[in-house]
Structures are given as C-alpha cells and as structure tokens.
CSV table of C-alpha atoms and ligand atoms in Angstrom, one decimal:
chain,number,residue,atom,x,y,z
L,110,UNK,CA,-0.3,0.0,-0.1
L,111,UNK,CA,1.3,3.6,-0.6
L,112,UNK,CA,0.2,6.8,0.2
L,113,UNK,CA,-0.2,7.8,-3.7
L,114,UNK,CA,-4.0,8.0,-4.1
L,115,UNK,CA,-5.0,7.6,-0.8
L,116,UNK,CA,-3.8,10.8,1.3
L,117,UNK,CA,-6.6,12.9,2.3
L,118,UNK,CA,-7.2,16.5,0.6
L,119,UNK,CA,-7.0,18.7,3.9
L,120,UNK,CA,-7.8,22.0,4.0
L,121,UNK,CA,-4.2,23.1,6.0
L,122,UNK,CA,-5.2,26.0,8.6
L,123,UNK,CA,-2.7,25.2,11.5
L,124,UNK,CA,0.5,27.2,11.9
L,125,UNK,CA,2.2,25.4,8.8
L,126,UNK,CA,2.7,23.5,6.5
L,127,UNK,CA,0.1,25.4,4.6
L,128,UNK,CA,-1.8,24.4,1.1
L,129,UNK,CA,0.4,24.0,-1.9
L,130,UNK,CA,-0.9,26.1,-4.9
L,131,UNK,CA,-1.4,23.3,-7.7
L,132,UNK,CA,1.5,24.6,-9.7
L,133,UNK,CA,3.9,23.9,-6.8
L,134,UNK,CA,2.4,20.7,-6.5
L,135,UNK,CA,2.8,19.8,-10.2
L,136,UNK,CA,6.2,21.0,-9.9
L,137,UNK,CA,7.1,18.3,-7.4
L,138,UNK,CA,6.8,16.1,-10.1
L,139,UNK,CA,9.1,17.4,-12.7
L,140,UNK,CA,11.6,14.9,-13.7
L,141,UNK,CA,14.6,14.2,-11.6
L,142,UNK,CA,18.2,15.9,-12.5
L,143,UNK,CA,21.4,15.0,-10.4
L,144,UNK,CA,22.4,17.5,-8.2
L,145,UNK,CA,25.8,18.7,-10.2
L,146,UNK,CA,23.3,18.8,-13.6
L,147,UNK,CA,24.0,22.0,-15.4
L,148,UNK,CA,20.7,22.8,-15.5
L,149,UNK,CA,20.3,23.1,-12.0
L,150,UNK,CA,22.7,25.5,-11.4
L,151,UNK,CA,20.8,28.6,-12.9
L,152,UNK,CA,17.6,27.3,-11.1
L,153,UNK,CA,19.7,27.4,-7.7
L,154,UNK,CA,21.2,31.1,-8.3
L,155,UNK,CA,17.5,32.2,-9.4
L,156,UNK,CA,16.4,30.9,-5.8
L,157,UNK,CA,18.8,32.9,-4.7
L,158,UNK,CA,18.0,36.0,-6.0
L,159,UNK,CA,14.4,35.6,-5.3
L,160,UNK,CA,15.0,34.9,-1.6
L,161,UNK,CA,17.2,38.1,-1.8
L,162,UNK,CA,13.9,40.3,-2.9
L,163,UNK,CA,11.5,38.3,-0.5
L,164,UNK,CA,14.1,39.1,2.3
L,165,UNK,CA,14.3,42.5,1.1
L,166,UNK,CA,18.6,42.1,1.6
L,167,UNK,CA,21.0,42.7,-0.9
L,168,UNK,CA,23.2,40.1,1.2
L,169,UNK,CA,25.3,37.4,-1.4
L,170,UNK,CA,25.2,34.7,1.0
L,171,UNK,CA,21.7,34.0,0.4
L,172,UNK,CA,20.3,30.4,-0.1
L,173,UNK,CA,18.0,27.7,1.2
L,174,UNK,CA,19.5,25.0,3.7
L,175,UNK,CA,18.5,21.2,2.9
L,176,UNK,CA,16.4,20.9,6.3
L,177,UNK,CA,13.1,22.2,7.5
L,178,UNK,CA,13.2,25.5,9.7
L,179,UNK,CA,15.0,24.1,12.4
L,180,UNK,CA,17.7,23.2,10.2
L,181,UNK,CA,18.2,26.9,9.5
L,182,UNK,CA,17.9,27.9,12.8
L,183,UNK,CA,20.6,25.5,13.6
L,184,UNK,CA,22.6,26.5,10.6
L,185,UNK,CA,22.6,30.3,11.8
L,186,UNK,CA,23.4,29.5,15.3
L,187,UNK,CA,26.2,27.5,14.6
L,188,UNK,CA,27.7,30.3,12.2
L,189,UNK,CA,27.3,33.1,14.4
L,190,UNK,CA,28.4,31.2,18.0
L,191,UNK,CA,31.3,29.0,18.5
L,192,UNK,CA,31.6,27.8,22.2
L,193,UNK,CA,31.9,30.5,25.0
L,194,UNK,CA,30.3,33.2,23.1
L,195,UNK,CA,27.3,34.8,24.8
L,196,UNK,CA,24.1,35.5,23.1
L,197,UNK,CA,20.9,37.0,24.4
L,198,UNK,CA,17.6,35.6,23.5
L,199,UNK,CA,14.4,37.7,23.2
L,200,UNK,CA,12.2,35.0,24.4
L,201,UNK,CA,8.3,34.7,24.6
L,202,UNK,CA,7.5,31.1,23.4
L,203,UNK,CA,8.5,27.9,22.5
L,204,UNK,CA,10.3,28.9,19.4
L,205,UNK,CA,12.7,31.6,21.2
L,206,UNK,CA,13.6,28.7,23.7
L,207,UNK,CA,14.7,26.4,21.2
L,208,UNK,CA,17.1,29.1,19.8
L,209,UNK,CA,18.3,29.1,23.4
L,210,UNK,CA,18.5,25.5,23.9
L,211,UNK,CA,20.7,24.9,20.1
L,212,UNK,CA,22.8,27.7,21.5
L,213,UNK,CA,23.5,25.9,24.6
L,214,UNK,CA,24.4,22.8,22.7
L,215,UNK,CA,26.6,24.8,20.3
L,216,UNK,CA,28.7,25.1,24.1
L,217,UNK,CA,27.4,29.3,24.0
L,218,UNK,CA,27.1,31.2,27.3
L,219,UNK,CA,22.9,31.7,27.0
L,220,UNK,CA,21.0,34.1,28.6
L,221,UNK,CA,17.2,34.3,28.0
L,222,UNK,CA,15.1,37.1,28.7
L,223,UNK,CA,11.7,35.6,29.4
L,224,UNK,CA,8.8,37.6,28.6
L,225,UNK,CA,5.0,36.4,29.3
L,226,UNK,CA,3.6,34.2,26.1
L,227,UNK,CA,1.3,36.2,24.2
L,228,UNK,CA,3.5,39.4,24.7
L,229,UNK,CA,6.2,41.0,22.9
L,230,UNK,CA,10.2,41.4,24.3
L,231,UNK,CA,10.6,45.0,25.6
L,232,UNK,CA,13.7,45.9,23.8
L,233,UNK,CA,14.6,48.2,27.0
L,234,UNK,CA,15.1,44.4,28.7
L,235,UNK,CA,17.5,43.3,25.8
L,236,UNK,CA,19.6,46.8,26.3
L,237,UNK,CA,19.7,46.0,29.7
L,238,UNK,CA,21.1,42.7,29.6
L,239,UNK,CA,23.5,44.0,26.8
L,240,UNK,CA,24.8,46.7,29.3
L,241,UNK,CA,25.3,44.3,31.9
L,242,UNK,CA,27.7,42.1,29.9
L,243,UNK,CA,28.9,42.2,25.9
L,244,UNK,CA,27.6,39.7,23.7
L,245,UNK,CA,28.2,37.9,20.3
L,246,UNK,CA,24.7,38.0,19.3
L,247,UNK,CA,21.0,38.7,20.5
L,248,UNK,CA,18.3,36.5,18.8
L,249,UNK,CA,14.6,36.8,18.6
L,250,UNK,CA,11.7,35.4,16.9
L,251,UNK,CA,9.7,37.7,14.2
L,252,UNK,CA,6.3,35.6,14.4
L,253,UNK,CA,6.3,33.6,17.2
L,254,UNK,CA,4.0,30.4,16.2
L,255,UNK,CA,3.4,29.3,19.7
L,256,UNK,CA,1.6,32.5,20.6
L,257,UNK,CA,0.9,34.4,17.6
L,258,UNK,CA,2.8,37.3,18.3
L,259,UNK,CA,4.7,39.7,15.9
L,260,UNK,CA,7.9,41.0,17.6
L,261,UNK,CA,9.0,44.5,16.7
L,262,UNK,CA,12.5,44.2,16.0
L,263,UNK,CA,13.9,47.6,14.1
L,264,UNK,CA,14.4,48.5,17.9
L,265,UNK,CA,15.9,45.3,19.1
L,266,UNK,CA,18.3,45.4,16.2
L,267,UNK,CA,19.5,48.7,16.8
L,268,UNK,CA,19.9,48.1,20.1
L,269,UNK,CA,22.1,45.1,19.4
L,270,UNK,CA,24.1,47.0,16.7
L,271,UNK,CA,24.5,49.8,19.5
L,272,UNK,CA,26.2,47.2,21.9
L,273,UNK,CA,28.5,45.4,18.5
L,274,UNK,CA,26.4,42.5,18.9
L,275,UNK,CA,25.1,40.5,15.6
L,276,UNK,CA,21.2,40.7,15.1
L,277,UNK,CA,19.9,36.6,14.5
L,278,UNK,CA,16.0,36.6,13.6
L,279,UNK,CA,13.8,33.7,13.0
L,280,UNK,CA,11.3,34.4,10.3
L,281,UNK,CA,10.1,31.1,9.9
L,282,UNK,CA,6.6,31.7,10.2
L,283,UNK,CA,6.5,35.3,8.5
L,284,UNK,CA,9.0,35.0,5.5
L,285,UNK,CA,6.5,36.0,2.3
L,286,UNK,CA,3.4,36.8,4.6
L,287,UNK,CA,4.6,39.4,6.9
L,288,UNK,CA,6.6,42.5,6.3
L,289,UNK,CA,10.5,41.7,7.4
L,290,UNK,CA,12.8,44.4,5.7
L,291,UNK,CA,16.1,42.8,6.8
L,292,UNK,CA,18.5,45.1,5.5
L,293,UNK,CA,16.6,48.5,6.8
L,294,UNK,CA,15.8,46.7,10.2
L,295,UNK,CA,19.5,45.8,10.2
L,296,UNK,CA,19.0,42.3,10.8
L,297,UNK,CA,22.4,40.3,10.0
L,298,UNK,CA,21.3,37.0,9.9
L,299,UNK,CA,18.1,35.6,9.4
L,300,UNK,CA,16.4,32.2,8.7
L,301,UNK,CA,12.9,31.2,7.6
L,302,UNK,CA,11.0,28.0,6.4
L,303,UNK,CA,9.4,26.8,3.2
L,304,UNK,CA,6.1,25.2,4.4
L,305,UNK,CA,4.5,28.4,5.6
L,306,UNK,CA,4.1,32.1,4.0
L,307,UNK,CA,6.0,30.7,1.0
L,308,UNK,CA,3.7,27.7,0.3
L,309,UNK,CA,6.3,25.1,-0.6
L,310,UNK,CA,6.7,21.7,0.9
L,311,UNK,CA,8.6,21.4,4.1
L,312,UNK,CA,12.2,20.5,3.7
L,313,UNK,CA,14.1,23.2,3.0
L,314,UNK,CA,15.0,26.9,5.3
L,315,UNK,CA,15.9,30.0,3.5
L,316,UNK,CA,19.0,31.5,5.2
L,317,UNK,CA,20.6,35.0,4.6
L,318,UNK,CA,23.7,36.4,6.2
L,319,UNK,CA,25.2,40.1,6.3
L,320,UNK,CA,28.6,41.1,5.3
L,321,UNK,CA,29.3,41.6,9.2
L,322,UNK,CA,28.2,38.4,10.2
L,323,UNK,CA,30.4,36.2,7.2
L,324,UNK,CA,33.9,34.6,7.2
L,325,UNK,CA,34.2,33.1,11.0
L,326,UNK,CA,35.9,29.6,10.6
L,327,UNK,CA,33.6,26.9,11.5
L,328,UNK,CA,36.3,24.0,11.7
L,329,UNK,CA,34.7,22.7,14.8
L,330,UNK,CA,31.0,23.1,13.9
L,331,UNK,CA,28.6,20.8,11.4
L,332,UNK,CA,29.8,20.1,8.3
L,333,UNK,CA,26.4,19.9,6.6
L,334,UNK,CA,24.8,22.9,7.5
L,335,UNK,CA,28.1,25.2,7.1
L,336,UNK,CA,26.6,28.3,5.2
L,337,UNK,CA,30.3,29.2,3.9
L,338,UNK,CA,30.5,25.9,2.1
L,339,UNK,CA,26.9,25.2,1.2
L,340,UNK,CA,27.7,28.7,-0.8
L,341,UNK,CA,30.5,27.4,-2.4
L,342,UNK,CA,27.8,25.0,-4.2
L,343,UNK,CA,24.7,27.4,-4.5
L,344,UNK,CA,27.1,29.8,-6.1
L,345,UNK,CA,29.8,29.4,-8.7
L,346,UNK,CA,32.5,27.3,-8.4
L,347,UNK,CA,29.2,25.2,-7.7
L,348,UNK,CA,31.6,23.0,-5.5
L,349,UNK,CA,29.7,19.3,-4.6
L,350,UNK,CA,28.7,19.5,-1.1
L,351,UNK,CA,25.7,17.1,-0.8
L,352,UNK,CA,23.1,15.7,-2.7
L,353,UNK,CA,20.3,18.5,-2.5
L,354,UNK,CA,16.9,17.1,-2.6
L,355,UNK,CA,15.9,18.5,-6.6
L,356,UNK,CA,12.3,17.8,-6.3
L,357,UNK,CA,12.1,20.3,-3.2
L,358,UNK,CA,14.4,22.9,-5.0
L,359,UNK,CA,12.0,22.7,-8.1
L,360,UNK,CA,9.0,23.4,-5.5
L,361,UNK,CA,10.7,26.1,-3.8
L,362,UNK,CA,11.6,27.7,-7.1
L,363,UNK,CA,7.7,27.5,-8.4
L,364,UNK,CA,6.5,29.0,-4.8
L,365,UNK,CA,9.2,31.9,-5.4
L,366,UNK,CA,8.1,32.6,-8.5
L,367,UNK,CA,4.2,33.0,-7.3
L,368,UNK,CA,5.7,35.2,-4.5
L,369,UNK,CA,7.4,37.6,-7.4
L,370,UNK,CA,4.4,37.6,-9.6
L,371,UNK,CA,2.1,38.6,-6.7
L,372,UNK,CA,4.4,41.1,-5.4
L,373,UNK,CA,5.2,41.4,-2.0
L,374,UNK,CA,3.2,44.4,-1.0
L,375,UNK,CA,0.3,43.0,-2.2
L,376,UNK,CA,1.0,39.6,-0.6
L,377,UNK,CA,1.5,41.2,2.8
L,378,UNK,CA,-2.0,42.9,2.5
L,379,UNK,CA,-3.9,39.7,1.6
L,380,UNK,CA,-2.4,37.7,4.7
L,381,UNK,CA,-3.5,41.0,7.0
L,382,UNK,CA,-6.8,41.0,5.4
L,383,UNK,CA,-7.7,37.7,5.6
L,384,UNK,CA,-6.5,37.5,9.1
L,385,UNK,CA,-8.2,40.7,9.8
L,386,UNK,CA,-11.7,39.1,9.0
L,387,UNK,CA,-10.8,35.9,10.5
L,388,UNK,CA,-10.4,37.6,14.0
L,389,UNK,CA,-13.9,39.7,13.4
L,390,UNK,CA,-15.4,36.4,12.9
L,391,UNK,CA,-14.1,34.6,15.9
L,392,UNK,CA,-15.1,37.6,18.0
L,393,UNK,CA,-18.4,37.7,16.9
L,394,UNK,CA,-18.5,34.3,17.8
L,395,UNK,CA,-18.1,35.3,21.4
L,396,UNK,CA,-14.4,33.7,21.3
L,397,UNK,CA,-11.4,35.9,22.8
L,398,UNK,CA,-8.4,36.4,21.3
L,399,UNK,CA,-4.9,35.6,23.4
L,400,UNK,CA,-2.8,38.6,22.0
L,401,UNK,CA,-3.8,42.3,22.0
L,402,UNK,CA,-4.5,43.4,18.4
L,403,UNK,CA,-1.5,45.5,18.2
L,404,UNK,CA,0.9,42.4,18.4
L,405,UNK,CA,-1.4,40.1,16.5
L,406,UNK,CA,0.2,37.9,13.7
L,407,UNK,CA,-1.5,37.9,10.2
L,408,UNK,CA,0.2,34.6,9.6
L,409,UNK,CA,-0.7,32.7,13.0
L,410,UNK,CA,-4.0,33.6,15.1
L,411,UNK,CA,-4.7,32.3,18.7
L,412,UNK,CA,-8.0,31.8,20.2
L,413,UNK,CA,-8.5,30.9,23.9
L,414,UNK,CA,-10.4,27.7,24.3
L,415,UNK,CA,-13.9,28.6,26.0
L,416,UNK,CA,-14.1,27.2,29.5
L,417,UNK,CA,-16.1,23.9,29.4
L,418,UNK,CA,-15.2,22.7,25.8
L,419,UNK,CA,-12.8,19.9,25.0
L,420,UNK,CA,-9.9,21.8,23.4
L,421,UNK,CA,-8.7,18.3,21.1
L,422,UNK,CA,-12.3,17.2,20.6
L,423,UNK,CA,-13.3,20.3,18.8
L,424,UNK,CA,-9.9,20.0,16.6
L,425,UNK,CA,-10.9,16.4,16.0
L,426,UNK,CA,-14.2,17.1,15.0
L,427,UNK,CA,-12.7,19.8,12.3
L,428,UNK,CA,-10.5,17.5,11.1
L,429,UNK,CA,-12.8,14.4,10.8
L,430,UNK,CA,-16.1,16.2,9.7
L,431,UNK,CA,-14.5,19.0,7.6
L,432,UNK,CA,-10.5,18.1,6.7
L,433,UNK,CA,-9.5,21.5,8.2
L,434,UNK,CA,-6.4,21.0,10.2
L,435,UNK,CA,-5.8,23.3,12.8
L,436,UNK,CA,-3.3,23.0,15.9
L,437,UNK,CA,-3.6,23.5,19.9
L,438,UNK,CA,-1.0,24.9,21.8
L,439,UNK,CA,3.0,24.3,22.9
L,440,UNK,CA,4.1,24.3,26.4
L,441,UNK,CA,2.2,26.1,28.8
L,442,UNK,CA,-0.5,27.1,26.4
L,443,UNK,CA,-1.2,23.3,25.6
L,444,UNK,CA,-5.2,22.5,25.8
L,445,UNK,CA,-5.5,26.3,26.4
L,446,UNK,CA,-5.7,27.7,22.6
L,447,UNK,CA,-6.2,26.7,18.9
L,448,UNK,CA,-3.8,27.7,16.8
L,449,UNK,CA,-5.2,29.1,13.3
L,450,UNK,CA,-2.8,29.7,10.2
L,451,UNK,CA,-3.6,31.6,7.4
L,452,UNK,CA,-0.3,31.2,5.5
L,453,UNK,CA,0.6,31.8,1.8
L,454,UNK,CA,-2.0,29.9,-0.5
L,455,UNK,CA,-4.1,29.0,2.8
L,456,UNK,CA,-4.4,32.8,3.3
L,457,UNK,CA,-7.7,32.9,1.2
L,458,UNK,CA,-11.4,34.3,1.8
L,459,UNK,CA,-13.0,30.9,1.3
L,460,UNK,CA,-10.8,29.1,3.6
L,461,UNK,CA,-11.9,31.8,6.1
L,462,UNK,CA,-15.4,31.3,5.6
L,463,UNK,CA,-15.5,27.9,5.9
L,464,UNK,CA,-13.2,27.7,8.8
L,465,UNK,CA,-15.5,30.4,10.7
L,466,UNK,CA,-18.7,28.2,9.5
L,467,UNK,CA,-17.3,24.9,10.5
L,468,UNK,CA,-16.4,25.8,13.8
L,469,UNK,CA,-19.6,27.6,14.7
L,470,UNK,CA,-21.3,24.2,14.0
L,471,UNK,CA,-19.1,22.1,15.8
L,472,UNK,CA,-19.1,24.5,19.3
L,473,UNK,CA,-22.6,25.1,19.2
L,474,UNK,CA,-23.0,21.2,19.2
L,475,UNK,CA,-20.7,21.1,21.8
L,476,UNK,CA,-22.6,23.9,24.1
L,477,UNK,CA,-21.2,26.7,23.0
L,478,UNK,CA,-23.6,29.2,22.4
L,479,UNK,CA,-23.6,32.0,19.8
L,480,UNK,CA,-25.8,34.0,17.2
L,481,UNK,CA,-26.0,31.9,14.3
L,482,UNK,CA,-24.0,33.2,11.1
L,483,UNK,CA,-23.0,35.9,13.2
L,484,UNK,CA,-19.1,35.0,12.4
L,485,UNK,CA,-19.6,34.6,8.7
L,486,UNK,CA,-21.3,37.9,8.5
L,487,UNK,CA,-18.8,39.7,10.8
L,488,UNK,CA,-16.1,38.4,8.6
L,489,UNK,CA,-17.7,39.1,5.1
L,490,UNK,CA,-17.2,42.7,4.9
L,491,UNK,CA,-13.6,42.5,5.4
L,492,UNK,CA,-12.9,39.9,2.9
L,493,UNK,CA,-14.8,42.0,0.0
L,494,UNK,CA,-11.8,43.7,-1.7
L,495,UNK,CA,-9.6,43.1,-4.8
L,496,UNK,CA,-6.4,41.7,-3.2
L,497,UNK,CA,-7.8,38.9,-0.9
L,498,UNK,CA,-8.0,36.0,-3.7
L,499,UNK,CA,-4.6,34.0,-3.7
L,500,UNK,CA,-4.7,33.6,-7.7
L,501,UNK,CA,-4.4,30.1,-8.6
L,502,UNK,CA,-1.8,29.9,-11.7
L,503,UNK,CA,-3.4,27.2,-12.8
L,504,UNK,CA,-7.0,28.5,-13.5
L,505,UNK,CA,-7.4,31.3,-15.9
A,655,PLP,N1,10.5,28.7,14.1
A,655,PLP,C1,9.1,29.2,14.2
A,655,PLP,C2,9.3,30.1,14.6
A,655,PLP,C3,8.4,27.7,13.9
A,655,PLP,O1,7.2,28.3,13.5
A,655,PLP,C4,8.7,26.7,13.4
A,655,PLP,C5,8.0,25.5,13.1
A,655,PLP,O2,6.9,25.9,13.6
A,655,PLP,C6,10.3,26.7,13.5
A,655,PLP,C7,10.8,27.5,13.8
A,655,PLP,C8,10.8,25.3,13.4
A,655,PLP,O3,10.5,24.8,12.1
A,655,PLP,P1,10.5,23.3,11.4
A,655,PLP,O4,9.3,22.7,12.2
A,655,PLP,O5,10.2,23.4,10.0
A,655,PLP,O6,12.1,22.5,11.7
C-alpha cells in the first residue's frame, strides 16, 4: 500500500504546513536531475536572487539549507556562535526557547529574557542585558508561532548594533507573509521555512547572512550545515557539498516565482486582510483572542478555548468532519488555545468562511452558544476587496 491516491485532501489551516498552490504541487513531479546537473545551477542562482527580494536584502550569501526551519535555525546559530560566545535570546514562546537550547548545545553562554507568552519582549530588557555584559549575538523570533505574536524588531536590532552584537532573527512563520525588511531593520542573520507563508513543501530553510556576520571559521561546527561551504555549492564554482533534494528545489523555485508574480506588498496586504476577517468572525462568535490587536500576527491566530470546551475534541471534529486542520497550544498553552494559520496559499477568503462556519457549527453542537451565522457575517465585509484571493496560476 502506498500513500499515492490515498492521502486525504486536507484544508491546512494550522501554523504550517500551508496548502500547496497547484503549480507548486505539479512542480514536484518534474523529472529528476542530478545535483550537479548544469541545468540545476541557474535555478539555484535564481532562488538565491528571489530569496534576496523576499528577505528584502542585498546580502550575497542567501540560499536554502536542506532541512526544515530547525535546520535553518541550527545553521545560523552555528554560523554565529562558537563555544563560550554569549547570546541574549529575546524569548516569549516555544521557538525562541528552541534557539536558546540550540545555542547551549553549541557551547554558548546563553541569557534568556523570558517575557510572558502572548506578549512581545520589551527592547529595554535587551538593552539592560547588553549593558550588563557584552554579547556576540541577540536572537529574536519575528512571528512566534506558539503564541501568535509579532515581535517588533527594528528597535531590538538597533540596540544589538549599538552594543556590537549580531542580530539573528527567526522568520520561519513570517517570510513572504509579514513584512520583514532585513536590510532596513539591520538584521544580520535570518532564517525561515518553506512550508508556511511561502507555501512550498517542508524540507528547505531559506537563510541570509549579512557581510558583518560572514567569514568565521566553522572548523569545529557542523559540516552539513556549514553556510560558507554550502554557498560554494549554491554559487559558482558550484562545488559538490551534498545531494540537494532536487524536487524540493523545484517546488521552492515555483513558490518563489508566485511570490514575485503577486508582489510582496500585495501579498502582505492579503495576509493582513484575511486575518482581520478571521479575527472579526471569531470575536463575533464570542471567542477571545490571546494576543492584543497591536501585536497580532497575520499569519498565526491564537484563540482561547472557552470554559467547558474540550480543545482537542473540537480540533478532532474539524479534521474528521470537515478535513480542516488547525493546531492546539504548545508548552504552557497546551489545552488552552487553538492556533489557526492563514499562510501563503491558505490565506484565502474561502478558507476563512469555511473555518468560521465549521467552527461555529461544532462549537454550538458542543454546547457553546453564539449567534447563528454571526461569524461569517462579521468576516464578510472585510473579505470583500481586490487583494484577498490568492491567485491560482493553474486557473485562467
Ligand atoms: N521557528 C518557528 C517560529 C516555527 O514556527 C517553527 C515551526 O513551526 C520552527 C522554528 C521550526 O521549524 P520546522 O518545524 O520546520 O523545523
């Protein structure tokens, strides 16, 4: 038995992976070529160029690591830190804690600023830590997927530079969906994932490294994730490093082509408008959002589970009865929130309507009373607009 023809067609509205656009899905069936095939190298170079546009950077070293977002995280942490270096991690959730854990494994001296989950880290706390002792790097997560918070970054990066520290940012849940001007904000090192706002399959991690953070010897670190060695494969002279997963390269290339065709600002606006419609619908249902409106991420929405409602049961019913995937909470928020992703190709009005209607029906069946039809009614005016529908390149 194989998965072919048997895997269900899910509507992916969790915090990643997101739905694949039809042309990205088709690109996975492109004939396989070898990792040293001369036709592959122009594609790698074009991916680098398109990633620079998406990261809004002129950094030369811009590529996609083979591996998911965590591989990007590990490559960047390993690139910036050697044993004994100090890093200050601005943490307010699960994925910032993961950066701290990887830095500890790299032998770094790690200071974690622990802000409450559901809030952002105060840049003044970062300044205080750097005044206390110098650090090689400051790390932060742009969209903390465990809480649905957008961390304001420009001030944190400025403070890091004022203290001669490198600014390292996790953009796994934001690249291609939430504005992140890497150069303008002074971000030196940034990594992302492919399976969220870019809507490519999981398995590659875009990374960009500024000039100030380049050139450190990685003799003691990972070979597989050595970004300077990888760059010699991605750019001329294209020296063999490892067997790159070619189908994922094709899929990422097509996903980035779609990003370019839509345009970054239109894409950010689409993510924001669909998210605002979702928020209006959820609140009209009587549900409470975890994050205050000024810090809410357009890509990930976190909803407090009402008293008396079984968090996992609602998710299970959405999947079983409507083929809709959403996620539960992580760490201290487990059992207390739902996490809804409107990312990339999943950020579309039809999915907002479907989810609101399905959630309302199931919650009502489980005893949570809300005015019937109020959710979709509240969302609808916000969904009407020219930029809310992700273009389907397979349909004229
Ligand atoms: N960082 C953030 C903000 C994430 O949301 C995730 C995954 O959800 C990761 C890192 C880890 O990425 P992956 O699961 O692709 O390894």
